[in-house]
XYZ file of C-alpha atoms in Angstrom:
637
model
C 33.962 -6.907 206.561
C 32.598 -4.730 203.795
C 35.110 -3.558 201.227
C 33.653 -0.058 200.989
C 35.570 2.787 199.378
C 34.579 6.361 200.218
C 35.680 9.646 198.651
C 34.204 13.008 199.669
C 34.848 16.711 199.159
C 35.951 19.028 201.937
C 33.471 19.884 204.747
C 33.406 23.119 206.853
C 31.835 23.917 210.199
C 32.773 25.667 213.436
C 32.146 28.890 215.362
C 33.821 31.853 213.674
C 36.723 33.576 215.360
C 37.931 37.135 215.029
C 41.600 36.275 214.558
C 42.821 35.505 211.029
C 45.878 33.582 209.980
C 48.161 35.360 207.529
C 47.802 34.131 203.949
C 50.638 31.884 202.841
C 51.404 31.387 199.160
C 52.322 28.009 197.694
C 53.589 27.389 194.220
C 51.138 26.361 191.542
C 53.298 23.305 190.914
C 52.847 22.182 194.534
C 49.110 22.754 194.355
C 48.584 20.827 191.136
C 50.776 17.950 192.274
C 48.923 17.761 195.590
C 45.556 17.913 193.844
C 46.563 15.141 191.472
C 47.822 12.849 194.196
C 44.893 13.528 196.551
C 42.204 13.111 193.936
C 41.630 9.420 194.621
C 43.014 8.197 197.965
C 44.420 4.685 198.243
C 41.853 1.956 198.949
C 43.931 0.633 201.844
C 43.803 4.039 203.519
C 40.014 4.480 203.481
C 38.917 2.575 206.576
C 39.514 4.448 209.835
C 40.892 1.791 212.174
C 38.786 1.148 215.257
C 35.870 3.451 214.308
C 32.416 2.121 213.458
C 28.939 3.468 212.751
C 26.248 1.341 214.398
C 22.622 1.276 213.309
C 20.595 0.583 216.430
C 17.639 -1.795 216.543
C 14.245 -0.451 215.498
C 12.847 -0.558 219.041
C 15.621 1.682 220.427
C 14.203 5.117 221.263
C 17.120 6.654 223.186
C 20.460 6.344 221.375
C 22.490 7.701 224.295
C 20.982 5.208 226.761
C 21.474 2.384 224.264
C 25.116 3.383 223.947
C 25.675 3.181 227.679
C 23.955 -0.218 227.808
C 26.033 -1.474 224.898
C 29.287 -0.458 226.607
C 28.342 -2.489 229.685
C 27.153 -5.434 227.603
C 30.317 -5.642 225.511
C 32.551 -5.209 228.554
C 30.778 -8.107 230.275
C 31.143 -10.274 227.160
C 34.865 -9.545 226.943
C 35.291 -10.268 230.645
C 33.505 -13.595 230.272
C 35.542 -14.507 227.205
C 38.762 -13.917 229.088
C 37.552 -15.802 232.187
C 37.799 -12.722 234.317
C 41.477 -12.186 233.584
C 43.139 -8.892 232.778
C 40.024 -7.266 231.321
C 38.196 -7.616 234.619
C 40.817 -5.647 236.514
C 39.221 -3.213 238.915
C 38.643 0.199 237.475
C 39.716 -0.750 233.954
C 38.018 1.350 231.279
C 35.810 -0.302 228.712
C 37.510 -0.864 225.341
C 34.355 0.457 223.653
C 33.777 4.223 223.616
C 30.713 6.004 222.278
C 31.983 9.043 220.366
C 28.652 10.401 219.197
C 24.954 9.561 219.094
C 23.464 10.100 215.614
C 20.022 10.054 214.043
C 18.638 12.467 216.590
C 21.808 14.118 217.867
C 24.577 15.670 215.841
C 27.291 15.525 218.420
C 28.103 19.172 217.691
C 25.714 20.983 219.992
C 22.159 20.101 219.034
C 19.780 18.393 221.427
C 18.826 14.738 221.031
C 15.394 15.536 219.584
C 16.593 18.046 216.982
C 16.304 15.970 213.849
C 13.076 14.344 215.037
C 11.628 17.829 215.525
C 12.701 18.829 212.035
C 11.101 15.700 210.617
C 7.913 16.404 212.526
C 7.860 19.916 211.088
C 8.250 18.418 207.621
C 5.230 16.197 208.269
C 3.170 19.220 209.210
C 4.324 21.117 206.138
C 3.888 18.378 203.577
C 0.968 16.503 205.070
C 2.730 13.154 204.735
C 4.637 11.210 207.321
C 8.417 11.077 206.947
C 10.249 7.807 207.446
C 11.424 7.164 211.026
C 14.827 8.632 211.833
C 17.437 5.879 212.135
C 19.122 5.893 215.533
C 22.847 5.223 215.317
C 26.105 5.554 217.206
C 29.649 6.410 216.238
C 31.970 4.317 218.358
C 35.620 3.520 218.893
C 36.309 -0.158 219.561
C 39.070 -2.758 219.113
C 38.603 -5.648 216.683
C 38.044 -8.040 219.586
C 34.894 -6.163 220.590
C 33.275 -6.022 217.148
C 31.913 -9.580 217.173
C 30.197 -8.892 220.492
C 28.784 -5.613 219.166
C 27.335 -7.388 216.126
C 25.755 -10.007 218.396
C 23.968 -7.449 220.584
C 20.182 -7.153 220.278
C 20.641 -3.407 220.528
C 22.470 -3.323 217.179
C 21.046 -3.951 213.718
C 24.125 -3.223 211.582
C 27.824 -2.343 211.958
C 29.596 -0.288 209.263
C 33.264 0.790 209.434
C 33.794 4.545 209.378
C 35.776 5.825 206.387
C 37.918 8.761 205.393
C 36.590 11.309 202.926
C 38.282 13.426 200.231
C 37.421 15.874 197.426
C 36.057 15.298 193.908
C 38.244 17.712 191.960
C 40.799 16.884 189.297
C 44.031 18.687 188.479
C 43.526 21.219 185.692
C 47.110 21.597 184.493
C 50.657 20.643 185.433
C 54.103 22.140 184.965
C 56.123 20.584 182.136
C 58.951 19.570 184.502
C 56.529 17.711 186.784
C 55.047 15.909 183.805
C 58.510 14.652 182.910
C 59.176 13.553 186.495
C 55.873 11.706 186.657
C 52.410 12.216 188.119
C 50.845 9.863 190.646
C 47.210 8.817 190.396
C 45.148 6.020 191.908
C 43.866 3.627 189.215
C 40.296 2.636 188.472
C 39.248 -0.628 190.121
C 39.099 -2.285 186.694
C 42.825 -1.740 186.089
C 44.308 -5.240 186.293
C 48.110 -5.620 186.357
C 49.004 -9.055 187.834
C 51.851 -8.882 190.303
C 52.365 -5.157 189.812
C 49.327 -3.850 191.699
C 49.738 -4.497 195.429
C 48.640 -2.567 198.557
C 52.054 -0.842 198.437
C 51.853 0.173 194.780
C 51.814 3.754 193.534
C 51.245 4.255 189.803
C 53.177 7.058 188.098
C 52.362 8.389 184.623
C 54.766 10.324 182.369
C 54.036 12.045 179.088
C 54.797 14.730 176.547
C 53.194 17.882 175.236
C 50.959 17.496 172.216
C 49.187 20.221 170.218
C 48.227 23.503 171.926
C 49.738 22.627 175.290
C 47.774 19.427 175.779
C 49.261 16.274 177.315
C 49.721 12.822 175.798
C 50.650 10.138 178.331
C 53.259 7.700 177.062
C 54.285 5.573 180.059
C 52.969 4.242 183.350
C 55.177 2.669 186.006
C 54.430 0.856 189.272
C 56.613 1.929 192.210
C 56.612 1.247 195.936
C 54.656 4.103 197.519
C 57.016 4.226 200.525
C 60.472 3.751 198.969
C 59.496 4.897 195.435
C 61.636 2.072 194.050
C 60.355 0.275 190.916
C 58.238 -2.799 191.574
C 59.537 -5.888 189.786
C 57.913 -9.179 188.859
C 60.348 -12.009 188.068
C 63.103 -9.422 187.880
C 61.302 -7.256 185.289
C 60.255 -3.718 186.192
C 56.501 -3.003 186.011
C 56.413 -0.511 183.144
C 53.873 -0.047 180.348
C 54.766 2.109 177.359
C 52.543 3.533 174.687
C 54.977 2.533 171.937
C 54.888 -1.129 172.906
C 51.126 -1.232 173.504
C 49.912 -0.529 169.969
C 49.417 -4.223 169.274
C 46.905 -4.452 172.138
C 44.337 -2.278 170.389
C 42.660 1.106 170.753
C 40.624 0.221 173.853
C 43.714 -0.962 175.751
C 45.553 2.254 174.864
C 42.598 4.509 175.742
C 42.250 2.843 179.151
C 45.930 3.172 180.124
C 47.212 6.174 178.184
C 44.218 8.161 176.936
C 45.025 10.379 173.974
C 46.115 13.950 173.282
C 44.278 16.118 175.804
C 42.274 13.196 177.196
C 43.187 11.436 180.455
C 43.427 7.624 180.585
C 40.114 5.913 181.341
C 41.821 4.166 184.258
C 43.226 7.427 185.699
C 40.783 10.223 184.981
C 42.183 12.451 187.737
C 45.362 13.097 185.718
C 45.703 16.638 184.271
C 45.268 16.990 180.525
C 47.163 20.190 179.752
C 50.412 21.965 180.596
C 50.178 25.140 182.661
C 50.787 28.468 180.954
C 53.149 31.105 182.277
C 50.353 32.282 184.591
C 49.930 28.809 186.031
C 46.733 28.155 184.140
C 44.898 30.696 186.291
C 44.276 34.286 185.145
C 43.479 35.349 188.704
C 41.256 38.289 189.547
C 42.421 40.533 186.744
C 43.681 40.140 183.234
C 41.624 37.073 182.427
C 39.190 36.580 179.596
C 35.527 37.221 180.252
C 33.412 34.558 178.568
C 29.994 35.638 177.395
C 27.136 33.931 175.587
C 24.596 35.914 173.533
C 21.095 35.981 174.950
C 18.846 33.776 172.852
C 15.920 35.651 171.256
C 12.657 34.767 172.922
C 14.336 33.686 176.167
C 11.885 34.303 179.037
C 12.833 36.902 181.628
C 14.061 35.652 185.010
C 12.017 36.230 188.151
C 14.821 37.674 190.281
C 16.064 41.200 189.537
C 19.367 41.521 187.687
C 22.145 44.091 187.873
C 24.868 44.964 185.357
C 28.184 43.163 185.732
C 30.550 45.324 187.782
C 33.592 46.750 186.053
C 36.580 44.341 186.002
C 34.369 41.475 187.201
C 35.069 38.135 185.530
C 32.277 35.796 184.521
C 33.554 32.211 184.744
C 32.689 29.960 181.811
C 30.339 27.788 183.891
C 28.327 30.760 185.132
C 27.939 32.018 181.582
C 27.049 28.597 180.214
C 24.004 28.178 182.461
C 23.037 31.828 181.813
C 23.374 32.907 185.430
C 25.304 35.928 184.166
C 26.427 37.566 180.942
C 27.676 40.947 179.813
C 24.347 41.551 178.062
C 21.887 40.258 180.686
C 23.811 41.098 183.846
C 23.735 38.989 187.002
C 21.230 38.158 189.742
C 20.945 40.849 192.425
C 20.198 38.813 195.530
C 21.439 41.502 197.915
C 18.431 43.672 197.131
C 15.871 41.077 198.178
C 13.908 41.495 201.423
C 15.062 39.457 204.419
C 12.032 37.174 204.123
C 13.320 35.926 200.748
C 16.939 35.374 201.785
C 18.256 31.855 202.355
C 21.619 30.315 203.230
C 23.565 27.588 201.469
C 25.447 25.083 203.626
C 28.835 24.108 202.173
C 29.966 20.736 203.528
C 33.638 20.889 202.682
C 37.141 21.922 203.839
C 36.028 25.278 205.153
C 35.526 28.722 203.634
C 38.188 31.417 203.862
C 36.498 34.094 205.941
C 38.963 36.750 204.761
C 37.941 36.486 201.119
C 36.109 39.658 200.023
C 34.120 37.831 197.346
C 32.242 35.635 199.845
C 29.343 36.347 202.218
C 30.258 33.904 204.974
C 27.647 34.213 207.728
C 28.714 31.418 210.085
C 29.927 27.897 210.487
C 30.161 24.729 212.547
C 32.957 22.173 212.637
C 33.438 18.468 213.205
C 36.992 18.254 211.887
C 40.180 17.183 213.642
C 43.021 19.477 212.463
C 45.988 17.896 210.717
C 49.351 17.947 212.467
C 51.019 17.854 209.032
C 49.664 21.211 207.833
C 51.075 24.292 209.532
C 48.409 26.376 211.236
C 45.593 23.943 210.545
C 42.657 24.570 212.870
C 39.081 23.371 213.198
C 37.636 26.859 212.668
C 35.062 26.898 209.891
C 36.313 30.209 208.488
C 39.803 28.821 207.867
C 40.352 26.741 204.732
C 43.869 25.309 204.618
C 43.008 23.044 201.692
C 41.224 25.566 199.455
C 38.540 23.334 197.974
C 35.633 24.571 200.100
C 36.382 28.195 199.242
C 36.390 27.307 195.533
C 32.998 25.609 195.836
C 31.633 28.582 197.790
C 32.674 31.032 195.080
C 30.843 29.098 192.379
C 27.687 29.279 194.482
C 27.791 32.915 195.510
C 30.862 35.055 194.723
C 29.809 38.701 194.907
C 29.390 41.035 191.938
C 31.816 43.519 193.508
C 34.198 44.227 190.639
C 37.093 42.541 192.418
C 37.220 38.970 191.187
C 34.703 36.471 189.860
C 30.935 36.281 190.070
C 28.928 33.270 191.276
C 25.527 31.850 190.376
C 23.779 33.676 193.247
C 26.079 36.631 194.032
C 26.258 37.477 197.706
C 24.045 34.632 198.903
C 24.624 33.752 202.558
C 27.116 30.904 202.928
C 27.323 28.677 206.004
C 30.469 26.603 206.435
C 30.047 23.006 207.598
C 33.629 21.829 208.026
C 34.541 18.165 208.082
C 37.856 18.024 206.189
C 41.228 19.128 207.525
C 44.140 20.886 205.838
C 45.114 17.701 204.037
C 41.646 17.378 202.537
C 40.869 14.376 204.735
C 37.972 13.732 207.101
C 35.514 11.084 208.263
C 32.323 9.983 206.562
C 30.548 10.016 209.917
C 31.399 13.713 210.293
C 29.866 14.513 206.901
C 26.702 12.715 207.977
C 26.670 14.632 211.275
C 27.097 17.973 209.491
C 24.062 17.361 207.285
C 22.084 16.116 210.273
C 22.918 19.289 212.223
C 21.943 21.549 209.319
C 18.472 19.965 209.296
C 18.085 20.128 213.065
C 16.061 22.781 214.881
C 19.307 24.351 216.087
C 20.817 24.416 212.626
C 17.711 25.904 211.074
C 17.355 28.583 213.751
C 21.014 29.594 213.452
C 21.540 29.383 209.727
C 18.239 29.097 207.779
C 19.946 26.653 205.418
C 17.702 25.678 202.494
C 20.379 24.164 200.242
C 23.332 21.928 201.134
C 26.213 21.244 198.750
C 28.411 18.166 199.101
C 31.111 18.071 196.443
C 31.967 14.526 197.404
C 31.612 10.945 196.282
C 31.846 7.591 198.030
C 31.835 4.116 196.587
C 30.574 0.766 197.748
C 29.948 -2.098 195.321
C 26.178 -2.687 195.175
C 26.834 -6.444 195.272
C 28.612 -6.162 198.648
C 26.642 -8.047 201.369
C 26.760 -4.979 203.641
C 25.718 -2.573 200.891
C 22.094 -2.057 201.942
C 22.988 -1.608 205.595
C 25.582 0.975 204.620
C 23.174 2.809 202.329
C 20.520 2.868 205.048
C 22.947 4.462 207.482
C 24.632 6.875 205.100
C 21.442 8.052 203.381
C 19.402 8.531 206.576
C 20.650 12.061 207.450
C 20.274 13.159 203.829
C 16.656 11.999 203.831
C 16.066 13.775 207.133
C 17.401 16.983 205.584
C 15.193 16.560 202.510
C 12.162 15.867 204.715
C 12.929 19.126 206.524
C 12.648 20.969 203.189
C 16.364 21.252 202.359
C 17.641 20.621 198.826
C 20.687 18.343 199.170
C 23.026 18.479 196.165
C 25.990 16.137 195.639
C 28.705 15.469 193.079
C 28.175 12.344 190.964
C 31.864 11.375 191.151
C 34.890 11.596 188.874
C 35.406 7.982 187.859
C 33.794 7.890 184.424
C 31.503 5.028 185.382
C 27.987 4.130 186.547
C 27.312 6.331 189.560
C 25.193 3.700 191.319
C 27.068 2.695 194.427
C 28.616 6.162 194.810
C 27.339 7.959 197.884
C 25.656 10.272 198.668
C 24.807 10.745 194.967
C 23.069 7.346 195.004
C 20.832 8.279 197.937
C 17.165 8.486 196.838
C 16.618 11.996 198.219
C 19.823 13.600 196.907
C 20.210 15.628 193.691
C 23.080 13.973 191.783
C 25.118 16.309 189.549
C 27.131 15.172 186.539
C 29.701 17.334 184.748
C 29.890 18.802 181.242
C 32.710 20.734 179.570
C 31.711 24.239 178.392
C 34.674 24.361 175.983
C 33.874 21.152 174.080
C 30.115 21.338 174.788
C 30.121 17.668 175.733
C 29.937 15.502 178.847
C 33.185 15.586 180.855
C 35.320 12.505 180.277
C 35.814 12.066 184.032
C 32.142 12.388 185.005
C 30.129 9.486 186.379
C 26.762 8.861 184.723
C 23.799 6.472 184.684
C 23.239 3.848 181.999
C 20.148 4.526 179.906
C 18.453 1.430 181.301
C 18.705 2.709 184.896
C 15.396 3.037 186.784
C 13.405 6.164 185.953
C 13.508 7.254 189.602
C 17.309 7.304 189.515
C 17.453 9.239 186.251
C 14.923 11.767 187.564
C 17.464 12.825 190.228
C 20.257 13.452 187.703
C 21.083 16.899 186.354
C 24.227 18.274 184.703
C 26.327 21.411 185.204
C 29.688 22.771 183.999
C 32.700 21.165 185.692
C 35.764 21.657 183.463
C 38.310 24.448 184.049
C 36.051 26.428 186.384
C 37.585 29.659 187.694
C 36.518 30.535 191.232
C 37.693 31.800 194.576
C 40.250 29.818 196.566
C 41.713 30.377 200.029
C 44.687 32.717 200.190
C 46.636 30.009 201.963
C 46.504 27.926 198.775
C 46.817 30.669 196.133
C 48.164 34.177 196.707
C 45.769 35.679 194.122
C 42.723 34.159 195.819
C 41.467 32.656 192.526
C 42.121 29.441 190.662
C 40.790 27.042 188.029
C 39.723 23.543 189.087
C 37.803 20.735 187.396
C 35.564 17.935 188.613
C 32.022 17.065 189.565
C 33.036 18.988 192.709
C 32.760 22.106 190.555
C 29.548 21.033 188.780
C 27.583 20.447 191.986
C 27.765 24.028 193.359
C 26.366 25.403 190.083
C 23.185 23.440 190.825
C 23.245 24.436 194.503
C 23.392 28.092 193.442
C 20.444 27.682 191.068
C 18.457 25.948 193.830
C 19.150 28.932 196.101
C 17.819 31.359 193.479
C 14.734 29.164 193.108
C 13.984 29.653 196.821
C 14.730 33.380 196.726
C 12.454 33.815 193.700
C 9.639 32.085 195.595
C 9.436 29.277 193.029
C 10.759 26.647 195.428
C 8.485 26.347 198.455
C 9.623 25.669 202.011
C 6.468 23.582 202.463
C 7.790 20.715 200.324
C 10.536 18.139 200.693
C 13.925 19.086 199.340
C 14.016 16.404 196.652
C 10.604 17.459 195.334
C 12.078 20.890 194.487
C 14.268 19.218 191.876
C 11.217 18.888 189.631
C 11.267 22.673 189.215
C 14.940 22.673 188.236
C 14.364 19.781 185.842
C 11.377 21.510 184.262
C 13.434 24.670 183.747
C 16.281 22.680 182.144
C 13.855 21.028 179.728
C 12.168 24.350 178.997
C 15.493 25.961 178.069
C 16.491 23.049 175.855
C 13.092 23.257 174.174
C 13.612 26.956 173.423
C 16.983 26.310 171.805
C 18.645 22.983 171.016
C 21.961 24.854 171.166
C 21.613 25.103 174.933
C 22.193 21.367 175.213
C 25.452 19.420 175.095
C 26.675 16.202 173.527
C 25.498 13.574 175.999
C 22.361 15.240 177.354
C 18.928 13.643 177.070
C 18.503 14.938 173.524
C 21.841 13.518 172.357
C 22.612 10.431 174.427
C 25.957 8.866 173.480
C 27.092 5.290 174.166
C 24.054 4.629 176.384
C 25.360 7.025 179.039
C 22.740 9.225 180.721
C 23.998 12.550 182.145
C 20.694 14.429 182.383
C 20.034 17.931 181.043
C 22.083 21.049 181.680
C 20.728 23.046 184.626
C 19.376 26.499 183.743
C 19.565 29.586 185.953
C 15.986 30.541 185.103
C 14.951 32.045 188.392
């Protein structure tokens, strides 16, 4: 069975309801600790037991009928294998259940021809035939049935369904929690014979170093259930910085990092200690970051308005010149209806009570968590907070009451697939994108851009890799063929992004992260090696992802605002720029979504050509250590 590891950001979707749940505050310490521990879920917890995604054979035209036939076929095979014993009991239900037909039906409410119709429309618009939509099924089945499913002529490939989680990293941590220890899942390359087992949790401790930064000094392996130290031959599994000096600089950098820099093997760890305000200035009292307008900079196409009084401009928004005190901010609200578009946010939901956000609707595929009080499937409820943060980066209003986004006031549509714990299923993320591209999704929401602040990993050398890629990437290609720009986080693992999904899908815009403060590529960001194929590098573009202030659900932060870091935060900057490209009429609905990236890439190169200072250490003009991050996106439109 394929050893596939998937991580994804939160996904929202569901009909909106009039009732609102009262905001509940949680301490910043709880939030940071939860973010740190949830950043990279355990490998052993990724596969959803008994759930599989099936790619049906090429000659299958009706997925629902094929599902019914498969149920009967597998039941008969199990009956025969047991010689007509217990499994043949009269009236006994089949052990195989079809949960959803995909590749032509979303399972939410769209008809079975929805995606095919969208693809056909794309053919008419672009004049070129789109690839056939892959028919697939999401099923529930016991292990005993899987071998019979694989043997069926109706089935081409079987891929286990996986859980999904966000791509954010903890920004800061309280000093007391640093002393107690912070948990983080290690990079796959971290080898620790005897100490790393399926039950291991790694805990890092450290001290403050210069200007409130963190220096990690110890890592310990403990049992993740009992929290007792793991021992090998009676010796506790502990690595200390003091005793590791003899192993060299690379060894130390991988396991301990340095002052203000997380370990290479645990990039999700926070790198600074929270201030008295919790590292988040909130809606008022923060510092507005501005960048002078470069002389000779061409005027944007969209109209701009002055920044409202008391409005904060987050560092990322300023860095890509979407807003500044001098140039103002895009005024999308004044555009005629014919120019308006919606951005689909596949995440943990969007807080519908937040005044900074123009939430116009939602759909949901999520199963609420029984561990989070008040968790519901409703797309306008975000118990985890991540989706609301992403939404604010895309389109927080210029209303003088918080922060401003790239495309202030743009319509946001919540596609919810993650619950209050920040956990969901990969198949649900695929279904959400499929629905957005369907005729129903387009008629309800007019989504032209989809943001997925998520990452998933499968080793390219895995024998099931291509089958998995074919299945996972199919709905993203269908969306692109329907004219939707699909944007995804590159991942937070500081490694080659190839194998991370959906960023590795050929029709997805992959977004790396840069740090506006240091003006360099983020240490946690995935990248491409410089010898990667040109087609892969053409899909890569960078955006700010460190210490990004944005909206957050009131359930997670009483102020409604918070800083977060990650490629999760970089991706929505690009999604917002793509939305302004459509609203400015520079991105055409008559082209595939991925083809629109050429306009964003051209703008990024144009801006860098006007001023080398617009770039960052690690972009295409200053490649470092053979790592390719692309150019910084520019809010030209």
